[in-house]
Amino acid sequence: MGEENGAPGQTTRTIQQAIDLGFEYHNAGRLPEAEGIYQQILQIEPNQPDILHYLGVIAYQVGKNDIAVDLIGKAIALVPDYAEAHNNLGLALRAQGNLDDAVTSYHKAMDIKPDFAEASNNLGNTLKDQGEMAEAVANYHRAITIKPDYAEAHYNLGSSLKEQGKLNEAIASYQKALTIKPDYADAHNNLGVLFQDQGKFDEAIVIHHKILTIKPDFAEAHYNLGNALKELVKLEDAVASYHKAIAIKPDFAEAHNNLGIAFKEQGKLDEAVASYQIALTIQPDYAEAHNNLGTTLKEQGKLDEAVASYHRALAIEPNKDGWYIRMALALPVILSSTEEMQSRRSQLIESIQELRNRPLSVDDPMVDVGVTNFYLAYHSQNNKCILECIARLHLSACPTLAYQANHCHPTHRRRPGRLRIGFLSSFLWGHTVGKLFKGVIEHFSNDQFEIIAIQPIHKKDEISEAIFQAVDKVVPLHKKLELDRERIAAEELDILFYLDIGMDPYTYFLSFSRLAAVQAVTIGHAESSGVPNIDYFISSALTEPVDADEHYSEQLIKLSLLPTYYYRPKASTQVFTRSEYGLPEDKRLYLYPQSLFKLHPGLDATLAEILRRDPDGLLVLISDYFGGYWGQLVRERLNRSFPDVIDRIEFVPYLSVNKFFGLAHLADAILDNPFLSGTNSGLEILGIGAPIVAWPGAYCSGNCVTACYRQMGLNDLIATDEQSFINLSLRLAQDRDFKRQMQAEIMANSHKLYERIEVVREMEAFFMQAYEASQGGTIVTNASFNRWNSSG
């Protein structure tokens, strides 16, 4: 822009017009055009402070922070009291990482212009970066005092309050920002995340949907919506949201990682692995994705690969103490041999002892450990000492697990009224636990007990709806330990009855708390918890061996019947043929009806002998729903164990309930497992009159079918040893008259298994005595309960 001829002052007016035009372009985001005009003005007036300032701002906006600092510094040298320039210099210095100088610049801006709200807000942001949260909050408040409708300051205040743990105040700040600026997508997003942190997933979902009407291509909002949906177990919708986030932002590593988590929860392990691997391709040092990949590989039975992934995660995040515990607890899903089982157990004990000797610190074991000791239960050994050692390890790493509710203190005065009992499980739906205990909950005495169902958010179906209709109150949990402990504590329970401990990580870690005067667990997972705050294990005299007290960290209570009010299964009228399972018509079928991870290698030789003694026999196994990985590992093991008859093993696909009953009808003999029997499968199969050959085991978990026969008063199909089991299996499959006789006896006596109100009354009597004993500081023994129960 050359010199202008004309009347005096015309050049000045023309330069001002150029400045105004450049400023107009600048505000419109047309930075190249604005920069071009500013540069032309500098050719005329090299020391024009506004232009130096504006060019510095553009440099900051395009990430050229060194140039920005230089240009804005020149403007300030020309006009030392240029408040806006000091503020923007602070922004550029903060972007450089020069936080102390940035703070100095903001203070200079505010000294010059005390009502400079933007400088106070920016100072708050920089102080927040420095970890000076209280001073940051004070500056946001100052900005808002100066400029009450400053939406960004309300937003930043909310973010700082959230980091201070002041969640309700943070929510109020975000909501204020949205009152001022309803289309403030980032504020909506952070408010939604905050609701998720509080377990308010429904509210979070509403907010995220609202964001996406404002800004449909907001990848983070799709991602957070997916997270909320995942927590509500709406996995298909969660997967769809993650896919949308990834479509907008393909290199969104966190979305790929969480998509993997959702796939894993759906049982789609191959897809989960692929998602984690994509996340790691984008971000090779993504420790959480390595960790999650390890957990999924473990579920596929690839334990060595899983451990390698855990090691990669820890190489990146060596201070994640919970991950060391997770790695130590990793056990094979499918055991390759009894020798491997013993080796892995020894390794587990050694790892636990090693970790106990280290100063570990875990803030949230649900997040950082996130696994239980589940597969130990299928080793058919006394795990009491190991489980107690694991519990001590968790308590040492996270002492806050031993939370105690206020009403559990001896000086607390109990609220009047019925005894308050909470039934707690993650599986109060059509899961084994839901089937076993639905009737117990429905028939518990409302006259003597106030009944509360407590369940983390999970599937809803007919069983869950029936349970929730039967109780006085439902307390939903949100898998946030600190919040959920307070939720349960607020109920002031007298008795907390865990229907299982050890299957779900969340309820396992919750069980470390003292939330009721009496805390008990039962056979939903037929294994001691090892947790100090669980007082009783409710089992049955029909399942427990003579030395059973030695198997439990809890006080063992043996009811006279199986501890379930089980409804007789409704067998399908649909008739299935062998061809529908891919099974031949001319072979005898020996069915093992349980999940493959329950097939202990100690049973392999017995199964082989059955097949050798029946050349026309086939062993039928039900495959897993994880893509057949378990089935492949089982086949490889059996091929090593008995290669001579491996061709007479048939795997059928994972079955629906009706097809499961159909296969049980078609089987010539159904085989129990003394290492891990099945209560639910036994009650289902016997309920349709299909005989099972039982073989009592050394532990409760191996005696479930045996207990069913004992409760019916039948003994003919209970083996006394391995040879007896083989002989009974062959006879049942080959002697049709014997099988018909067994079917008739089962059908004539099976009513003794179902809908036994006596067991509910016995449970009620025990809990009343246990609560009374707790008030005197004592505990009920099995002997004292039997005396008390028989006398009253």
JSON list of C-alpha atoms in Angstrom, two decimals, residues 545-637:
[
{"chain": "A", "resi": 545, "resn": "PRO", "atom": "CA", "xyz": [-18.05, -82.77, 52.98]},
{"chain": "A", "resi": 546, "resn": "VAL", "atom": "CA", "xyz": [-17.05, -83.58, 56.55]},
{"chain": "A", "resi": 547, "resn": "ASP", "atom": "CA", "xyz": [-14.07, -81.20, 56.59]},
{"chain": "A", "resi": 548, "resn": "ALA", "atom": "CA", "xyz": [-15.94, -78.35, 54.91]},
{"chain": "A", "resi": 549, "resn": "ASP", "atom": "CA", "xyz": [-15.27, -75.78, 57.66]},
{"chain": "A", "resi": 550, "resn": "GLU", "atom": "CA", "xyz": [-11.63, -75.75, 56.56]},
{"chain": "A", "resi": 551, "resn": "HIS", "atom": "CA", "xyz": [-12.64, -74.54, 53.08]},
{"chain": "A", "resi": 552, "resn": "TYR", "atom": "CA", "xyz": [-14.15, -71.20, 54.12]},
{"chain": "A", "resi": 553, "resn": "SER", "atom": "CA", "xyz": [-12.87, -67.95, 55.57]},
{"chain": "A", "resi": 554, "resn": "GLU", "atom": "CA", "xyz": [-16.48, -67.32, 56.59]},
{"chain": "A", "resi": 555, "resn": "GLN", "atom": "CA", "xyz": [-18.45, -69.19, 59.25]},
{"chain": "A", "resi": 556, "resn": "LEU", "atom": "CA", "xyz": [-20.07, -72.04, 57.33]},
{"chain": "A", "resi": 557, "resn": "ILE", "atom": "CA", "xyz": [-23.81, -72.53, 57.82]},
{"chain": "A", "resi": 558, "resn": "LYS", "atom": "CA", "xyz": [-25.27, -75.74, 56.40]},
{"chain": "A", "resi": 559, "resn": "LEU", "atom": "CA", "xyz": [-28.99, -75.60, 55.70]},
{"chain": "A", "resi": 560, "resn": "SER", "atom": "CA", "xyz": [-30.87, -78.88, 55.55]},
{"chain": "A", "resi": 561, "resn": "LEU", "atom": "CA", "xyz": [-31.77, -78.41, 51.87]},
{"chain": "A", "resi": 562, "resn": "LEU", "atom": "CA", "xyz": [-30.13, -76.78, 48.87]},
{"chain": "A", "resi": 563, "resn": "PRO", "atom": "CA", "xyz": [-30.25, -73.00, 49.54]},
{"chain": "A", "resi": 564, "resn": "THR", "atom": "CA", "xyz": [-32.57, -72.21, 46.66]},
{"chain": "A", "resi": 565, "resn": "TYR", "atom": "CA", "xyz": [-36.29, -71.90, 45.99]},
{"chain": "A", "resi": 566, "resn": "TYR", "atom": "CA", "xyz": [-36.09, -73.11, 42.40]},
{"chain": "A", "resi": 567, "resn": "TYR", "atom": "CA", "xyz": [-39.04, -73.08, 40.04]},
{"chain": "A", "resi": 568, "resn": "ARG", "atom": "CA", "xyz": [-39.41, -76.26, 38.02]},
{"chain": "A", "resi": 569, "resn": "PRO", "atom": "CA", "xyz": [-38.15, -75.50, 34.52]},
{"chain": "A", "resi": 570, "resn": "LYS", "atom": "CA", "xyz": [-40.71, -75.37, 31.76]},
{"chain": "A", "resi": 571, "resn": "ALA", "atom": "CA", "xyz": [-39.50, -77.86, 29.21]},
{"chain": "A", "resi": 572, "resn": "SER", "atom": "CA", "xyz": [-40.09, -76.94, 25.60]},
{"chain": "A", "resi": 573, "resn": "THR", "atom": "CA", "xyz": [-42.67, -78.93, 23.68]},
{"chain": "A", "resi": 574, "resn": "GLN", "atom": "CA", "xyz": [-40.47, -78.54, 20.61]},
{"chain": "A", "resi": 575, "resn": "VAL", "atom": "CA", "xyz": [-38.93, -81.82, 19.50]},
{"chain": "A", "resi": 576, "resn": "PHE", "atom": "CA", "xyz": [-35.38, -81.76, 18.17]},
{"chain": "A", "resi": 577, "resn": "THR", "atom": "CA", "xyz": [-33.60, -84.36, 16.10]},
{"chain": "A", "resi": 578, "resn": "ARG", "atom": "CA", "xyz": [-29.96, -85.36, 16.22]},
{"chain": "A", "resi": 579, "resn": "SER", "atom": "CA", "xyz": [-29.41, -83.97, 12.76]},
{"chain": "A", "resi": 580, "resn": "GLU", "atom": "CA", "xyz": [-30.25, -80.48, 14.07]},
{"chain": "A", "resi": 581, "resn": "TYR", "atom": "CA", "xyz": [-27.15, -80.73, 16.25]},
{"chain": "A", "resi": 582, "resn": "GLY", "atom": "CA", "xyz": [-25.02, -82.38, 13.56]},
{"chain": "A", "resi": 583, "resn": "LEU", "atom": "CA", "xyz": [-24.96, -85.63, 15.55]},
{"chain": "A", "resi": 584, "resn": "PRO", "atom": "CA", "xyz": [-25.19, -89.16, 14.05]},
{"chain": "A", "resi": 585, "resn": "GLU", "atom": "CA", "xyz": [-28.17, -91.44, 14.65]},
{"chain": "A", "resi": 586, "resn": "ASP", "atom": "CA", "xyz": [-26.16, -94.63, 15.14]},
{"chain": "A", "resi": 587, "resn": "LYS", "atom": "CA", "xyz": [-23.99, -93.58, 18.10]},
{"chain": "A", "resi": 588, "resn": "ARG", "atom": "CA", "xyz": [-24.60, -93.41, 21.82]},
{"chain": "A", "resi": 589, "resn": "LEU", "atom": "CA", "xyz": [-24.31, -89.86, 23.14]},
{"chain": "A", "resi": 590, "resn": "TYR", "atom": "CA", "xyz": [-22.50, -89.14, 26.41]},
{"chain": "A", "resi": 591, "resn": "LEU", "atom": "CA", "xyz": [-23.28, -85.48, 27.11]},
{"chain": "A", "resi": 592, "resn": "TYR", "atom": "CA", "xyz": [-21.16, -83.22, 29.30]},
{"chain": "A", "resi": 593, "resn": "PRO", "atom": "CA", "xyz": [-23.62, -80.32, 29.67]},
{"chain": "A", "resi": 594, "resn": "GLN", "atom": "CA", "xyz": [-21.53, -77.63, 31.36]},
{"chain": "A", "resi": 595, "resn": "SER", "atom": "CA", "xyz": [-19.28, -74.78, 30.22]},
{"chain": "A", "resi": 596, "resn": "LEU", "atom": "CA", "xyz": [-15.92, -75.88, 28.90]},
{"chain": "A", "resi": 597, "resn": "PHE", "atom": "CA", "xyz": [-13.89, -73.99, 31.53]},
{"chain": "A", "resi": 598, "resn": "LYS", "atom": "CA", "xyz": [-15.44, -76.34, 34.12]},
{"chain": "A", "resi": 599, "resn": "LEU", "atom": "CA", "xyz": [-14.02, -79.43, 32.39]},
{"chain": "A", "resi": 600, "resn": "HIS", "atom": "CA", "xyz": [-11.17, -80.27, 34.77]},
{"chain": "A", "resi": 601, "resn": "PRO", "atom": "CA", "xyz": [-8.21, -82.16, 33.26]},
{"chain": "A", "resi": 602, "resn": "GLY", "atom": "CA", "xyz": [-8.54, -84.66, 36.12]},
{"chain": "A", "resi": 603, "resn": "LEU", "atom": "CA", "xyz": [-11.66, -85.98, 34.37]},
{"chain": "A", "resi": 604, "resn": "ASP", "atom": "CA", "xyz": [-9.94, -86.62, 31.03]},
{"chain": "A", "resi": 605, "resn": "ALA", "atom": "CA", "xyz": [-8.81, -90.19, 31.75]},
{"chain": "A", "resi": 606, "resn": "THR", "atom": "CA", "xyz": [-12.29, -91.11, 32.97]},
{"chain": "A", "resi": 607, "resn": "LEU", "atom": "CA", "xyz": [-13.92, -89.80, 29.80]},
{"chain": "A", "resi": 608, "resn": "ALA", "atom": "CA", "xyz": [-11.37, -91.67, 27.70]},
{"chain": "A", "resi": 609, "resn": "GLU", "atom": "CA", "xyz": [-12.14, -94.93, 29.48]},
{"chain": "A", "resi": 610, "resn": "ILE", "atom": "CA", "xyz": [-15.88, -94.51, 28.84]},
{"chain": "A", "resi": 611, "resn": "LEU", "atom": "CA", "xyz": [-15.21, -94.06, 25.12]},
{"chain": "A", "resi": 612, "resn": "ARG", "atom": "CA", "xyz": [-12.81, -97.00, 24.98]},
{"chain": "A", "resi": 613, "resn": "ARG", "atom": "CA", "xyz": [-15.36, -99.28, 26.64]},
{"chain": "A", "resi": 614, "resn": "ASP", "atom": "CA", "xyz": [-18.15, -98.17, 24.30]},
{"chain": "A", "resi": 615, "resn": "PRO", "atom": "CA", "xyz": [-16.89, -98.23, 20.70]},
{"chain": "A", "resi": 616, "resn": "ASP", "atom": "CA", "xyz": [-20.21, -96.72, 19.58]},
{"chain": "A", "resi": 617, "resn": "GLY", "atom": "CA", "xyz": [-20.08, -93.88, 22.09]},
{"chain": "A", "resi": 618, "resn": "LEU", "atom": "CA", "xyz": [-19.54, -90.18, 21.38]},
{"chain": "A", "resi": 619, "resn": "LEU", "atom": "CA", "xyz": [-18.62, -87.57, 23.97]},
{"chain": "A", "resi": 620, "resn": "VAL", "atom": "CA", "xyz": [-20.70, -84.45, 23.25]},
{"chain": "A", "resi": 621, "resn": "LEU", "atom": "CA", "xyz": [-19.41, -81.10, 24.46]},
{"chain": "A", "resi": 622, "resn": "ILE", "atom": "CA", "xyz": [-21.07, -77.69, 24.13]},
{"chain": "A", "resi": 623, "resn": "SER", "atom": "CA", "xyz": [-18.83, -75.06, 22.54]},
{"chain": "A", "resi": 624, "resn": "ASP", "atom": "CA", "xyz": [-18.25, -71.62, 23.98]},
{"chain": "A", "resi": 625, "resn": "TYR", "atom": "CA", "xyz": [-19.81, -68.39, 22.71]},
{"chain": "A", "resi": 626, "resn": "PHE", "atom": "CA", "xyz": [-16.42, -66.65, 22.38]},
{"chain": "A", "resi": 627, "resn": "GLY", "atom": "CA", "xyz": [-15.65, -67.82, 18.87]},
{"chain": "A", "resi": 628, "resn": "GLY", "atom": "CA", "xyz": [-14.68, -71.40, 19.67]},
{"chain": "A", "resi": 629, "resn": "TYR", "atom": "CA", "xyz": [-11.31, -70.59, 21.27]},
{"chain": "A", "resi": 630, "resn": "TRP", "atom": "CA", "xyz": [-12.08, -72.61, 24.39]},
{"chain": "A", "resi": 631, "resn": "GLY", "atom": "CA", "xyz": [-13.28, -75.54, 22.32]},
{"chain": "A", "resi": 632, "resn": "GLN", "atom": "CA", "xyz": [-10.05, -75.53, 20.36]},
{"chain": "A", "resi": 633, "resn": "LEU", "atom": "CA", "xyz": [-7.99, -75.59, 23.57]},
{"chain": "A", "resi": 634, "resn": "VAL", "atom": "CA", "xyz": [-10.10, -78.40, 25.02]},
{"chain": "A", "resi": 635, "resn": "ARG", "atom": "CA", "xyz": [-9.74, -80.45, 21.84]},
{"chain": "A", "resi": 636, "resn": "GLU", "atom": "CA", "xyz": [-5.96, -79.95, 21.87]},
{"chain": "A", "resi": 637, "resn": "ARG", "atom": "CA", "xyz": [-5.80, -81.09, 25.49]}
]
